[in-house]
Amino acid sequence: MKSIKNTLLCTTLALAFGVPALAAGDAPSGKRKSTSHEFKRNAPEAFAPRLDDKDYKELSGQVVYQLLLAEVALQRGKAEFASQAYADLAVRTRDPGILARAIEVAGYARRYDLVLDLARLWLQVEPDSKRAQQVLVGVMILSNQFDGLAPQLIRMLEADKEALPGNLLALNRMFARSQDRQAVLQLIIKICATFLDLPEAHYAIAMAASAAGDNPRALAETRRALDLRPDWEAAALLEAQLLAQKSPAEAIAALQRFVDRHPKAREVQLHLARALVGEKRYGEAKLQFEQLLLTYPNNPDVVFPVAILALQENDRKLAETQFKHLVTLDIPDKSAAYYYLGQLAEEGKRADEALADYRQVGPGEHYLPAQLRSASILGNQGKVEEARRQLREAATKNPQLRVQLSITEATLLRDAKQTEAALALLDQELSTQPEQPELLYESALLAEKLGRVEIMESRLRKLIELQPENAQAYNALGYSYADRNLRLPEARQLVEKALQLSPNDPFILDSMAWVLYRQGDHEGALALLQRALALRPDPEIAAHTGEVLWMLGRKEEAQRTLREAHKRDPANEVLNEAIRKFSP
């Protein structure tokens, strides 16, 4: 037995999936080239006769016939018949070779009851057969028959002292399919009791205890493993994982202690840095990653987090340096790095560089946002047709993104004052998928902008029918009524429903405030607007706030609110209209 990982575990998996260790060409299939060679290999002449068994000599002809019958049945897909025939033959002959073949065929037929009986018989015939032991243990594990399993596994473990540590670590993987985690824990405790001088035995118990929900035992065993092997990173990581379930701070402290004692423990230091990020302790995390970067300057697992943390800390220069370095390294997917480089170039007003980076973003989570950002850059440059062409090419290559890309194309047209064309584009998409929620919503907003209230109303009501919990649909319909000072009681009901579904949405708060304003409740409107503005300093919310303050006679405060918003968003049309309206 070279190792349990490479023999017994593989046997167990083979049995579990019904794929026994048949030799090439053994699987039943109409594609077989020939059976003669195989039959010669498995024929009774290939097995040493049991000369002390008189019945065996008398059965030779019948053995040949039954072997042939079983193999033909196997070729024709009659695995159940073949397994029964081989099992009967194996029991009568007690020949190790036939027993081995019978077990393979029974495994293929998923007759694990036969596999178990045959493996036990094989061990009676050949008590020292490692293969028989492996098969017996494998099928016992597969069928959750743990009684009597510990002695078998202990003998197998002791048979290969050199591979013992690795085999102990593989124990839990052997029982991965078992649902009775407590039974697995008790079994592994029994097995490992013989090997408690090895840290791997304590680690195996810790893993089983963790899987069984016994964290105190798992933690105690992990710490015992660390006592026996103080520099073992795997045990240090397991200890931190167990501690984190109760206290992330304790886990971080344990990792820090280990790193202090073993400064070259890269994996532990990486996990420490990531744990610090998880607790939003970004400064400390950045320090850990920077230390790792000195030792591992070309390790993507270090370079990427350093770049991300630099973004988090608003250190754009460091982030860009590391992302540029990352794309020079040998990594399978550079899309994320190019996406962030595109963002950084865009923020730095380097539009052409940003476009070049976004073009390098391949399929995956960053592909769509890269396409949208590219289109936005081109639109801002006045290259609307080029942007549309890019979006349509992306939609052709990625049909699953067609809706989002079409909506972005419509937005480009709207921003270019081509609202009619934008609505026509979405109408065309709706003609092929009339109940698509995003298309209904976006086209309704465009129809409202064009004054086509009936279209807007019908599409929003259809959306509400399709998605009764869609807060934005209720909000858009209610606000459209309030903005036109129409059907205010119904507008209030709609926005109240939206607010019930999404109570902290600043835009819905703004809509509710606008309904109250139209109904004459200026104080109530102001309270909601101030709450909305605190949640999100949006220019249109600021414009509404300024108007309500003005109507309440608080003109200086109104003008101050509008001026401050204008500094943030000088190009917003709604805000600029309010400034013109309420300036002295």
PDB file of N, CA, C and O in Angstrom, residues 443-469:
ATOM      1  N   SER A 443     -38.178  51.814 -20.511  1.00  0.00           N
ATOM      2  CA  SER A 443     -38.975  52.410 -21.588  1.00  0.00           C
ATOM      3  C   SER A 443     -40.093  53.281 -21.017  1.00  0.00           C
ATOM      4  O   SER A 443     -40.466  54.300 -21.612  1.00  0.00           O
ATOM      5  N   ALA A 444     -40.621  52.913 -19.847  1.00  0.00           N
ATOM      6  CA  ALA A 444     -41.645  53.734 -19.193  1.00  0.00           C
ATOM      7  C   ALA A 444     -41.077  55.103 -18.817  1.00  0.00           C
ATOM      8  O   ALA A 444     -41.737  56.135 -19.003  1.00  0.00           O
ATOM      9  N   LEU A 445     -39.857  55.128 -18.313  1.00  0.00           N
ATOM     10  CA  LEU A 445     -39.233  56.401 -17.943  1.00  0.00           C
ATOM     11  C   LEU A 445     -38.997  57.277 -19.171  1.00  0.00           C
ATOM     12  O   LEU A 445     -39.181  58.510 -19.123  1.00  0.00           O
ATOM     13  N   LEU A 446     -38.595  56.649 -20.275  1.00  0.00           N
ATOM     14  CA  LEU A 446     -38.395  57.415 -21.511  1.00  0.00           C
ATOM     15  C   LEU A 446     -39.725  57.955 -22.037  1.00  0.00           C
ATOM     16  O   LEU A 446     -39.806  59.104 -22.507  1.00  0.00           O
ATOM     17  N   ALA A 447     -40.773  57.133 -21.957  1.00  0.00           N
ATOM     18  CA  ALA A 447     -42.094  57.587 -22.399  1.00  0.00           C
ATOM     19  C   ALA A 447     -42.558  58.758 -21.554  1.00  0.00           C
ATOM     20  O   ALA A 447     -43.142  59.732 -22.070  1.00  0.00           O
ATOM     21  N   GLU A 448     -42.299  58.707 -20.254  1.00  0.00           N
ATOM     22  CA  GLU A 448     -42.681  59.820 -19.357  1.00  0.00           C
ATOM     23  C   GLU A 448     -41.941  61.089 -19.743  1.00  0.00           C
ATOM     24  O   GLU A 448     -42.523  62.183 -19.758  1.00  0.00           O
ATOM     25  N   LYS A 449     -40.655  60.945 -20.103  1.00  0.00           N
ATOM     26  CA  LYS A 449     -39.849  62.104 -20.482  1.00  0.00           C
ATOM     27  C   LYS A 449     -40.394  62.750 -21.753  1.00  0.00           C
ATOM     28  O   LYS A 449     -40.292  63.970 -21.931  1.00  0.00           O
ATOM     29  N   LEU A 450     -40.989  61.917 -22.631  1.00  0.00           N
ATOM     30  CA  LEU A 450     -41.563  62.434 -23.878  1.00  0.00           C
ATOM     31  C   LEU A 450     -43.009  62.869 -23.715  1.00  0.00           C
ATOM     32  O   LEU A 450     -43.650  63.288 -24.694  1.00  0.00           O
ATOM     33  N   GLY A 451     -43.539  62.774 -22.488  1.00  0.00           N
ATOM     34  CA  GLY A 451     -44.919  63.192 -22.239  1.00  0.00           C
ATOM     35  C   GLY A 451     -45.957  62.161 -22.655  1.00  0.00           C
ATOM     36  O   GLY A 451     -47.150  62.475 -22.696  1.00  0.00           O
ATOM     37  N   ARG A 452     -45.532  60.955 -22.931  1.00  0.00           N
ATOM     38  CA  ARG A 452     -46.470  59.897 -23.324  1.00  0.00           C
ATOM     39  C   ARG A 452     -46.899  59.144 -22.063  1.00  0.00           C
ATOM     40  O   ARG A 452     -46.467  58.017 -21.782  1.00  0.00           O
ATOM     41  N   VAL A 453     -47.758  59.796 -21.312  1.00  0.00           N
ATOM     42  CA  VAL A 453     -48.134  59.324 -19.990  1.00  0.00           C
ATOM     43  C   VAL A 453     -48.846  57.982 -20.050  1.00  0.00           C
ATOM     44  O   VAL A 453     -48.648  57.115 -19.188  1.00  0.00           O
ATOM     45  N   GLU A 454     -49.674  57.777 -21.058  1.00  0.00           N
ATOM     46  CA  GLU A 454     -50.415  56.525 -21.148  1.00  0.00           C
ATOM     47  C   GLU A 454     -49.485  55.324 -21.314  1.00  0.00           C
ATOM     48  O   GLU A 454     -49.684  54.267 -20.703  1.00  0.00           O
ATOM     49  N   ILE A 455     -48.451  55.484 -22.157  1.00  0.00           N
ATOM     50  CA  ILE A 455     -47.481  54.404 -22.336  1.00  0.00           C
ATOM     51  C   ILE A 455     -46.739  54.156 -21.031  1.00  0.00           C
ATOM     52  O   ILE A 455     -46.567  53.013 -20.598  1.00  0.00           O
ATOM     53  N   MET A 456     -46.293  55.255 -20.415  1.00  0.00           N
ATOM     54  CA  MET A 456     -45.582  55.130 -19.145  1.00  0.00           C
ATOM     55  C   MET A 456     -46.428  54.396 -18.113  1.00  0.00           C
ATOM     56  O   MET A 456     -45.979  53.449 -17.457  1.00  0.00           O
ATOM     57  N   GLU A 457     -47.692  54.804 -17.991  1.00  0.00           N
ATOM     58  CA  GLU A 457     -48.571  54.225 -16.978  1.00  0.00           C
ATOM     59  C   GLU A 457     -48.828  52.742 -17.260  1.00  0.00           C
ATOM     60  O   GLU A 457     -48.753  51.905 -16.359  1.00  0.00           O
ATOM     61  N   SER A 458     -49.107  52.392 -18.507  1.00  0.00           N
ATOM     62  CA  SER A 458     -49.437  51.000 -18.826  1.00  0.00           C
ATOM     63  C   SER A 458     -48.242  50.082 -18.577  1.00  0.00           C
ATOM     64  O   SER A 458     -48.397  48.961 -18.071  1.00  0.00           O
ATOM     65  N   ARG A 459     -47.039  50.565 -18.875  1.00  0.00           N
ATOM     66  CA  ARG A 459     -45.862  49.700 -18.705  1.00  0.00           C
ATOM     67  C   ARG A 459     -45.495  49.549 -17.226  1.00  0.00           C
ATOM     68  O   ARG A 459     -45.098  48.457 -16.793  1.00  0.00           O
ATOM     69  N   LEU A 460     -45.636  50.617 -16.467  1.00  0.00           N
ATOM     70  CA  LEU A 460     -45.350  50.495 -15.044  1.00  0.00           C
ATOM     71  C   LEU A 460     -46.374  49.609 -14.345  1.00  0.00           C
ATOM     72  O   LEU A 460     -46.039  48.817 -13.458  1.00  0.00           O
ATOM     73  N   ARG A 461     -47.628  49.705 -14.754  1.00  0.00           N
ATOM     74  CA  ARG A 461     -48.653  48.842 -14.143  1.00  0.00           C
ATOM     75  C   ARG A 461     -48.427  47.377 -14.530  1.00  0.00           C
ATOM     76  O   ARG A 461     -48.667  46.466 -13.720  1.00  0.00           O
ATOM     77  N   LYS A 462     -47.984  47.157 -15.753  1.00  0.00           N
ATOM     78  CA  LYS A 462     -47.668  45.787 -16.159  1.00  0.00           C
ATOM     79  C   LYS A 462     -46.488  45.255 -15.344  1.00  0.00           C
ATOM     80  O   LYS A 462     -46.481  44.086 -14.928  1.00  0.00           O
ATOM     81  N   LEU A 463     -45.510  46.111 -15.100  1.00  0.00           N
ATOM     82  CA  LEU A 463     -44.354  45.713 -14.300  1.00  0.00           C
ATOM     83  C   LEU A 463     -44.779  45.377 -12.867  1.00  0.00           C
ATOM     84  O   LEU A 463     -44.310  44.392 -12.280  1.00  0.00           O
ATOM     85  N   ILE A 464     -45.677  46.178 -12.304  1.00  0.00           N
ATOM     86  CA  ILE A 464     -46.183  45.912 -10.956  1.00  0.00           C
ATOM     87  C   ILE A 464     -46.933  44.580 -10.916  1.00  0.00           C
ATOM     88  O   ILE A 464     -46.822  43.804  -9.959  1.00  0.00           O
ATOM     89  N   GLU A 465     -47.655  44.289 -11.989  1.00  0.00           N
ATOM     90  CA  GLU A 465     -48.373  43.015 -12.074  1.00  0.00           C
ATOM     91  C   GLU A 465     -47.387  41.844 -12.122  1.00  0.00           C
ATOM     92  O   GLU A 465     -47.605  40.809 -11.479  1.00  0.00           O
ATOM     93  N   LEU A 466     -46.289  42.028 -12.863  1.00  0.00           N
ATOM     94  CA  LEU A 466     -45.290  40.974 -12.975  1.00  0.00           C
ATOM     95  C   LEU A 466     -44.450  40.842 -11.712  1.00  0.00           C
ATOM     96  O   LEU A 466     -44.076  39.735 -11.316  1.00  0.00           O
ATOM     97  N   GLN A 467     -44.169  41.976 -11.097  1.00  0.00           N
ATOM     98  CA  GLN A 467     -43.311  41.997  -9.904  1.00  0.00           C
ATOM     99  C   GLN A 467     -43.972  42.840  -8.808  1.00  0.00           C
ATOM    100  O   GLN A 467     -43.640  44.024  -8.639  1.00  0.00           O
ATOM    101  N   PRO A 468     -44.885  42.252  -8.059  1.00  0.00           N
ATOM    102  CA  PRO A 468     -45.625  43.017  -7.041  1.00  0.00           C
ATOM    103  C   PRO A 468     -44.746  43.590  -5.938  1.00  0.00           C
ATOM    104  O   PRO A 468     -45.208  44.465  -5.192  1.00  0.00           O
ATOM    105  N   GLU A 469     -43.513  43.131  -5.826  1.00  0.00           N
ATOM    106  CA  GLU A 469     -42.611  43.644  -4.786  1.00  0.00           C
ATOM    107  C   GLU A 469     -41.573  44.619  -5.354  1.00  0.00           C
ATOM    108  O   GLU A 469     -40.587  44.917  -4.686  1.00  0.00           O
TER     109      GLU A 469
END
